[in-house]
Amino acid sequence: PPALPSLWGIPLKYLSLVTLAVQNSALTIVMHYSRVSTPPSRTYSAATAVLMNEILKGTISLAIAFLRIDSSLVAYENAQAPYVPPRPFTGRVLRRLRRLSREVFSQDCWKLSIPAILYVIQNNLQYVAASNLEAATFQVTYQMKILTTAAFSVILLRKKLSTSQWLSLLFLAIGVGIVQIQAGIDKAASEGSAAASLESPSMNPMKGFIAVVAACFTSGLAGVYFEMVLKNSQADLWVRNIQLSLFSLLPALGPVMFNQHANTSQAGGSFISALFENFGAWAWATVLVQVLGGLVTAMVIKYSDNILKGFATSLSIVMSFLASVALFDFKMTITFVLGSAVVLIATWLYNQNPTRVNVMMSRESWM
Ligand code: C5P
């Protein structure tokens, strides 16, 4: 069998899964802290963060695709004509750029517009959720992504689920429900007590919950759609990422323009300064962790699939729990531990003997 693609001798499949688990818990913590450590009136713009995420991710994907096209071009030219006279440096760069742009603006590039719009909505919703829920509550509730991913896999990829997998999905919903009840009790208790925690006064768990549920839908649909586009064509992963980022720019710019119009006229400052108002180290840290997440998610979908992705993120729950207890004075109650245990067991059960996804389908059957 052909060797798995690897980096420093470690197969990319496992490297990307472990990186995703660590990234997921880091993102939950960093994003939550960046939102609640300042009063809402002095927080940074989530729309700017989402836009920066897309620009950075697109630029990195562009650089990787450029370097990769380099070697494929040489191989192609060697196959076409054994002797290629040396060209000046600028000529070579231009040639590669032309070839890359042909690949990026391919006939089927429009397909990426669907996951692009969905991911932009999801990335904005994540900020709403992180601002209104405890870090660990957010993470557990976000596990409902497994449910939506399964549903869209069944509908779009015509995947068959075993009885134990359906059962585990039911347990997942029950576990999330238990954690939500816990969050409600916490909120009621903190409203009644003088010793309210740092984040409780400005948090609205119901708003956070609705945002997570909506984000779970976009996550499932976008993930399955991206997997389908990626595995149904020969195009390079990094070229697909560039296309995804390009299509994200417009929807990501929308909320930025909308917000800035109000802000600039209010503050009377320049457009750029209004864009980056209160955009401190924690905001940039959130963006960077999210950029890493985007790149690693793409690799996980390519080298594994959306099911294993769910497994990796459930591992990150345990990491976030421990970090939340240490950093945010998060109180672990019996209800919370019970709900989270149910979610974890459900995830484990779901991943027992996962059925293969039939991604090699004809275009007509899904377009
Ligand atoms: O929660 P979920 O796993 O669906 O999150 C996916 C995240 O990864 C989103 O923030 C999305 O913008 C990003 N992503 C990406 N490139 C891909 C696939 C996902 O940046 N090819």
Coordinates of C-alpha atoms and ligand atoms in Angstrom, one line a residue:
P1 CA 0.0 0.0 0.0
P2 CA 1.2 3.6 -0.7
A3 CA 2.8 5.3 2.3
L4 CA 0.7 7.8 4.2
P5 CA 1.7 11.4 3.6
S6 CA 3.8 12.4 6.6
L7 CA 5.7 15.3 8.1
W8 CA 8.9 14.5 10.1
G9 CA 8.0 10.9 9.9
I10 CA 4.6 11.3 11.5
P11 CA 1.6 10.4 9.3
L12 CA -0.3 13.7 8.5
K13 CA -3.5 11.8 9.4
Y14 CA -2.6 11.5 13.1
L15 CA -0.6 14.7 13.3
S16 CA -3.6 16.7 12.1
L17 CA -6.1 14.9 14.4
V18 CA -3.9 15.5 17.5
T19 CA -3.2 19.2 16.5
L20 CA -7.0 19.7 16.0
A21 CA -7.8 18.4 19.5
V22 CA -5.2 20.7 21.1
Q23 CA -6.3 23.7 18.8
N24 CA -9.9 23.2 19.7
S25 CA -9.5 23.5 23.4
A26 CA -7.0 26.4 23.0
L27 CA -9.6 28.2 20.8
T28 CA -12.4 27.8 23.3
I29 CA -10.4 29.2 26.1
V30 CA -8.6 32.0 24.3
M31 CA -11.8 33.1 22.5
H32 CA -13.8 33.1 25.7
Y33 CA -11.2 35.0 27.6
S34 CA -10.7 37.5 24.8
R35 CA -14.5 38.3 24.9
V36 CA -15.2 38.4 28.6
S37 CA -12.0 39.9 30.0
T38 CA -13.2 43.4 29.0
P39 CA -16.6 45.0 29.4
P40 CA -18.8 44.6 26.3
S41 CA -18.4 48.3 25.4
R42 CA -14.6 47.9 25.1
T43 CA -14.5 44.6 23.3
Y44 CA -13.0 44.1 19.8
S45 CA -15.1 43.6 16.7
A46 CA -15.8 39.9 16.0
A47 CA -16.5 40.8 12.3
T48 CA -13.0 42.2 12.0
A49 CA -11.6 39.0 13.6
V50 CA -13.5 36.8 11.1
L51 CA -12.2 38.8 8.2
M52 CA -8.6 38.7 9.4
N53 CA -9.0 34.9 9.8
E54 CA -10.0 34.5 6.2
I55 CA -7.3 36.9 4.9
L56 CA -4.5 35.1 6.8
K57 CA -5.7 31.6 6.0
G58 CA -6.0 32.5 2.4
T59 CA -2.5 34.0 2.3
I60 CA -1.0 30.9 3.9
S61 CA -2.9 28.6 1.6
L62 CA -1.7 30.7 -1.4
A63 CA 2.0 30.4 -0.3
I64 CA 1.7 26.6 0.2
A65 CA -0.1 26.2 -3.1
F66 CA 2.5 28.3 -4.9
L67 CA 5.3 26.2 -3.5
R68 CA 3.6 22.9 -4.4
I69 CA 2.7 24.0 -7.9
D70 CA 6.4 24.7 -8.3
S71 CA 7.3 21.0 -8.0
S72 CA 4.3 19.7 -10.0
L73 CA 5.2 22.2 -12.8
V74 CA 8.7 20.9 -13.0
A75 CA 7.5 17.3 -13.2
Y76 CA 5.0 18.3 -15.9
E77 CA 7.6 20.1 -18.0
N78 CA 10.0 17.2 -17.6
A79 CA 7.4 14.9 -18.9
Q80 CA 6.5 17.2 -21.8
A81 CA 10.0 18.0 -23.0
P82 CA 13.1 16.3 -21.5
Y83 CA 15.2 19.4 -22.0
V84 CA 13.8 22.7 -20.6
P85 CA 16.2 25.7 -21.2
P86 CA 16.7 27.7 -18.0
R87 CA 14.4 30.8 -17.7
P88 CA 15.0 33.9 -15.8
F89 CA 13.7 34.0 -12.3
T90 CA 10.8 36.4 -12.9
G91 CA 9.7 34.4 -15.9
R92 CA 9.5 31.3 -13.8
V93 CA 7.6 33.0 -11.1
L94 CA 5.1 34.5 -13.6
R95 CA 4.6 31.1 -15.2
R96 CA 3.8 29.5 -11.8
L97 CA 1.5 32.3 -10.9
R98 CA -0.4 31.9 -14.2
R99 CA -0.7 28.2 -13.7
L100 CA -1.9 28.7 -10.1
S101 CA -4.5 31.3 -11.1
R102 CA -5.8 28.8 -13.8
E103 CA -6.2 26.2 -11.1
V104 CA -7.8 28.6 -8.6
F105 CA -10.3 30.1 -11.1
S106 CA -11.2 26.7 -12.5
Q107 CA -14.6 25.9 -13.9
D108 CA -15.9 24.3 -10.7
C109 CA -14.5 26.9 -8.3
W110 CA -18.0 28.2 -7.6
K111 CA -18.8 25.1 -5.6
L112 CA -16.7 26.5 -2.8
S113 CA -19.0 29.4 -2.4
I114 CA -21.5 27.3 -0.5
P115 CA -19.2 26.1 2.4
A116 CA -17.5 29.6 2.3
I117 CA -20.7 31.4 3.2
L118 CA -21.7 28.8 5.7
Y119 CA -18.3 29.0 7.5
V120 CA -18.4 32.8 7.6
I121 CA -21.8 32.6 9.3
Q122 CA -20.5 29.9 11.7
N123 CA -17.4 31.8 12.6
N124 CA -19.5 34.9 13.5
L125 CA -21.9 32.8 15.5
Q126 CA -19.0 31.3 17.4
Y127 CA -18.2 34.7 18.9
V128 CA -21.8 35.2 20.0
A129 CA -21.7 31.8 21.7
A130 CA -18.3 32.3 23.3
S131 CA -19.5 35.7 24.7
N132 CA -22.6 34.2 26.3
L133 CA -21.7 30.8 27.5
E134 CA -19.1 29.4 29.9
A135 CA -16.1 28.0 27.9
A136 CA -16.8 24.4 28.9
T137 CA -20.6 24.7 28.4
F138 CA -20.0 26.1 24.9
Q139 CA -17.6 23.2 24.1
V140 CA -20.0 20.4 25.2
T141 CA -23.0 21.9 23.5
Y142 CA -20.9 22.4 20.3
Q143 CA -20.6 18.6 20.2
M144 CA -24.0 18.5 18.7
K145 CA -22.0 19.1 15.5
I146 CA -21.6 15.3 15.4
L147 CA -25.4 15.1 15.2
T148 CA -25.7 17.5 12.3
T149 CA -22.7 16.1 10.5
A150 CA -24.2 12.6 10.7
A151 CA -27.5 13.9 9.4
F152 CA -25.9 15.7 6.4
S153 CA -23.7 12.7 5.7
V154 CA -26.8 10.5 5.5
I155 CA -28.6 13.0 3.3
L156 CA -25.7 14.2 1.0
L157 CA -23.2 11.4 1.1
R158 CA -25.9 8.7 1.4
K159 CA -24.0 7.2 4.4
K160 CA -25.6 4.3 6.3
L161 CA -25.4 4.5 10.1
S162 CA -25.5 1.5 12.4
T163 CA -28.0 1.1 15.2
S164 CA -25.4 1.8 17.8
Q165 CA -24.4 5.0 16.0
W166 CA -28.1 6.2 16.0
L167 CA -28.3 5.3 19.7
S168 CA -25.1 7.2 20.4
L169 CA -26.6 10.3 18.6
L170 CA -29.5 10.1 21.0
F171 CA -27.2 9.9 24.0
L172 CA -25.3 12.9 22.6
A173 CA -28.5 14.9 22.6
I174 CA -29.4 13.8 26.1
G175 CA -25.9 14.7 27.4
V176 CA -26.0 18.1 25.9
G177 CA -29.4 18.6 27.4
I178 CA -28.1 17.7 30.9
V179 CA -25.2 20.2 30.5
Q180 CA -27.7 22.9 29.4
I181 CA -29.9 22.3 32.5
Q182 CA -26.7 22.7 34.6
A183 CA -25.9 26.0 32.8
G184 CA -29.5 27.3 33.6
I185 CA -29.1 26.4 37.3
D186 CA -25.7 28.2 37.4
K187 CA -27.1 31.3 35.8
A188 CA -30.0 31.4 38.3
A189 CA -27.6 30.8 41.2
S190 CA -25.2 33.5 40.1
E191 CA -28.0 36.1 39.6
G192 CA -29.1 35.4 43.2
S193 CA -25.7 35.6 44.8
A194 CA -23.4 38.5 45.4
A195 CA -20.4 36.4 44.5
A196 CA -21.3 36.3 40.8
S197 CA -18.5 35.1 38.6
L198 CA -16.5 37.4 36.3
E199 CA -18.6 36.7 33.2
S200 CA -22.1 36.2 34.4
P201 CA -23.5 39.8 34.4
S202 CA -23.3 40.3 30.6
M203 CA -23.8 36.7 29.5
N204 CA -27.1 35.5 28.1
P205 CA -27.1 31.6 28.0
M206 CA -30.2 31.4 25.8
K207 CA -28.7 33.6 23.2
G208 CA -25.4 31.6 23.4
F209 CA -27.3 28.3 23.1
I210 CA -29.2 29.4 20.0
A211 CA -26.0 30.6 18.4
V212 CA -24.3 27.2 19.1
V213 CA -27.3 25.2 17.6
A214 CA -27.2 27.4 14.5
A215 CA -23.4 27.0 14.3
C216 CA -23.8 23.2 14.5
F217 CA -26.0 23.2 11.4
T218 CA -23.6 25.3 9.4
S219 CA -20.6 23.2 10.6
G220 CA -22.3 19.9 9.6
L221 CA -23.4 21.1 6.2
A222 CA -20.2 23.0 5.3
G223 CA -18.0 20.1 6.5
V224 CA -19.8 17.4 4.5
Y225 CA -20.0 19.7 1.5
F226 CA -16.3 20.5 1.6
E227 CA -15.5 16.8 2.0
M228 CA -17.6 16.0 -1.0
V229 CA -16.0 18.7 -3.2
L230 CA -12.5 17.7 -2.1
K231 CA -12.9 14.0 -2.6
N232 CA -14.9 14.2 -5.9
S233 CA -12.2 16.0 -7.8
Q234 CA -8.4 16.0 -8.4
A235 CA -7.9 19.6 -7.3
D236 CA -5.2 20.2 -4.7
L237 CA -6.3 20.8 -1.1
W238 CA -4.5 24.2 -0.9
V239 CA -6.1 25.4 -4.1
R240 CA -9.5 24.4 -2.6
N241 CA -8.6 26.4 0.5
I242 CA -7.7 29.5 -1.6
Q243 CA -11.1 29.2 -3.3
L244 CA -12.8 28.9 0.0
S245 CA -11.1 32.0 1.4
L246 CA -11.8 34.0 -1.8
F247 CA -15.5 33.2 -1.6
S248 CA -15.4 34.1 2.2
L249 CA -14.1 37.6 1.6
L250 CA -17.4 39.1 0.5
P251 CA -19.7 37.7 3.2
A252 CA -17.0 38.4 5.8
L253 CA -16.7 42.0 4.6
G254 CA -20.5 42.6 4.9
P255 CA -20.7 42.7 8.7
V256 CA -17.5 44.7 8.9
M257 CA -18.8 47.4 6.6
F258 CA -22.1 47.4 8.4
N259 CA -20.5 47.8 11.9
Q260 CA -17.9 50.3 10.7
H261 CA -20.4 52.6 9.2
A262 CA -21.9 53.1 12.6
N263 CA -18.5 53.2 14.4
T264 CA -16.7 55.7 12.2
S265 CA -19.5 58.1 12.2
Q266 CA -19.7 57.8 16.0
A267 CA -16.0 58.1 16.8
G268 CA -15.2 60.3 13.9
G269 CA -11.9 58.4 13.4
S270 CA -10.5 56.7 10.3
F271 CA -12.0 53.5 8.8
I272 CA -8.9 51.4 9.7
S273 CA -8.7 52.7 13.3
A274 CA -12.4 51.9 13.8
L275 CA -11.8 48.5 12.3
F276 CA -9.1 47.6 14.8
E277 CA -10.6 49.4 17.8
N278 CA -9.8 47.4 21.0
F279 CA -8.1 44.8 18.8
G280 CA -5.4 43.8 21.3
A281 CA -3.1 40.8 21.9
W282 CA -6.0 38.5 22.9
A283 CA -8.0 39.3 19.8
W284 CA -4.9 38.5 17.6
A285 CA -4.3 35.3 19.6
T286 CA -7.9 34.2 18.9
V287 CA -7.5 34.9 15.2
L288 CA -4.2 33.0 15.0
V289 CA -5.6 30.0 16.8
Q290 CA -8.6 30.1 14.5
V291 CA -6.3 30.3 11.4
L292 CA -4.5 27.2 12.6
G293 CA -7.8 25.5 13.2
G294 CA -9.0 26.2 9.7
L295 CA -5.8 24.8 8.1
V296 CA -5.8 21.8 10.3
T297 CA -9.6 21.1 9.8
A298 CA -9.0 21.1 6.0
M299 CA -6.2 18.6 6.5
V300 CA -8.3 16.4 8.8
I301 CA -11.1 16.3 6.2
K302 CA -8.6 15.4 3.5
Y303 CA -6.6 12.8 5.3
S304 CA -9.3 11.4 7.6
D305 CA -13.0 12.4 7.4
N306 CA -15.6 14.4 9.3
I307 CA -16.3 11.4 11.6
L308 CA -12.8 11.3 13.0
K309 CA -12.9 15.1 13.2
G310 CA -15.7 14.7 15.7
F311 CA -13.7 12.2 17.7
A312 CA -10.7 14.6 17.9
T313 CA -12.8 17.5 19.1
S314 CA -14.4 15.3 21.8
L315 CA -10.9 14.7 23.2
S316 CA -10.5 18.4 23.5
I317 CA -13.5 18.6 25.8
V318 CA -11.5 16.9 28.6
M319 CA -8.6 19.3 28.0
S320 CA -10.9 22.4 28.1
F321 CA -12.6 21.1 31.3
L322 CA -9.3 21.0 33.2
A323 CA -8.2 24.3 31.8
S324 CA -11.5 25.9 32.6
V325 CA -11.4 24.8 36.2
A326 CA -7.9 26.2 36.5
L327 CA -8.3 29.5 34.6
F328 CA -12.0 30.6 35.0
D329 CA -12.8 29.2 38.4
F330 CA -15.3 27.0 36.7
K331 CA -17.2 24.9 39.2
M332 CA -17.5 21.3 38.2
T333 CA -20.8 19.9 39.6
I334 CA -22.2 16.4 39.5
T335 CA -24.7 17.4 36.8
F336 CA -22.0 18.9 34.6
V337 CA -19.7 15.8 35.0
L338 CA -22.7 13.5 34.3
G339 CA -23.7 15.4 31.1
S340 CA -20.2 15.6 29.8
A341 CA -19.6 11.9 30.6
V342 CA -22.7 11.0 28.5
V343 CA -21.4 13.2 25.6
L344 CA -18.0 11.5 25.8
I345 CA -19.4 8.0 25.9
A346 CA -21.8 8.8 23.1
T347 CA -18.8 10.1 21.0
W348 CA -16.9 6.9 21.7
L349 CA -19.8 4.7 20.9
Y350 CA -20.4 6.6 17.6
N351 CA -16.8 5.9 16.6
Q352 CA -17.0 2.1 17.2
N353 CA -16.7 0.5 13.7
P354 CA -17.5 3.6 11.8
T355 CA -19.0 2.8 8.4
R356 CA -17.1 4.0 5.3
V357 CA -18.4 7.2 3.7
N358 CA -19.2 6.7 0.0
V359 CA -17.7 9.9 -1.3
M360 CA -16.9 8.8 -4.8
M361 CA -20.2 9.6 -6.2
S362 CA -21.2 10.9 -9.6
R363 CA -21.5 14.6 -9.9
E364 CA -25.1 14.4 -11.0
S365 CA -26.1 12.7 -7.8
W366 CA -25.3 15.6 -5.6
M367 CA -25.4 18.7 -7.7
Ligands
C5P1 O1 -16.5 23.4 13.9 P1 -16.0 23.0 12.5 O2 -15.1 21.9 12.6 O3 -17.1 22.9 11.6 O4 -15.1 24.3 12.2 C1 -14.5 24.4 11.0 C2 -13.6 25.6 11.0 O5 -12.6 25.4 10.1 C3 -14.4 26.9 10.5 O6 -13.9 27.9 11.3 C4 -13.9 27.0 9.1 O7 -13.8 28.4 8.7 C5 -12.6 26.4 9.1 N1 -12.3 25.7 7.8 C6 -11.3 26.2 7.0 N2 -11.0 25.6 5.8 C7 -11.5 24.4 5.5 C8 -12.5 23.8 6.3 C9 -12.8 24.5 7.5 O8 -10.8 27.3 7.3 N3 -11.2 23.8 4.4

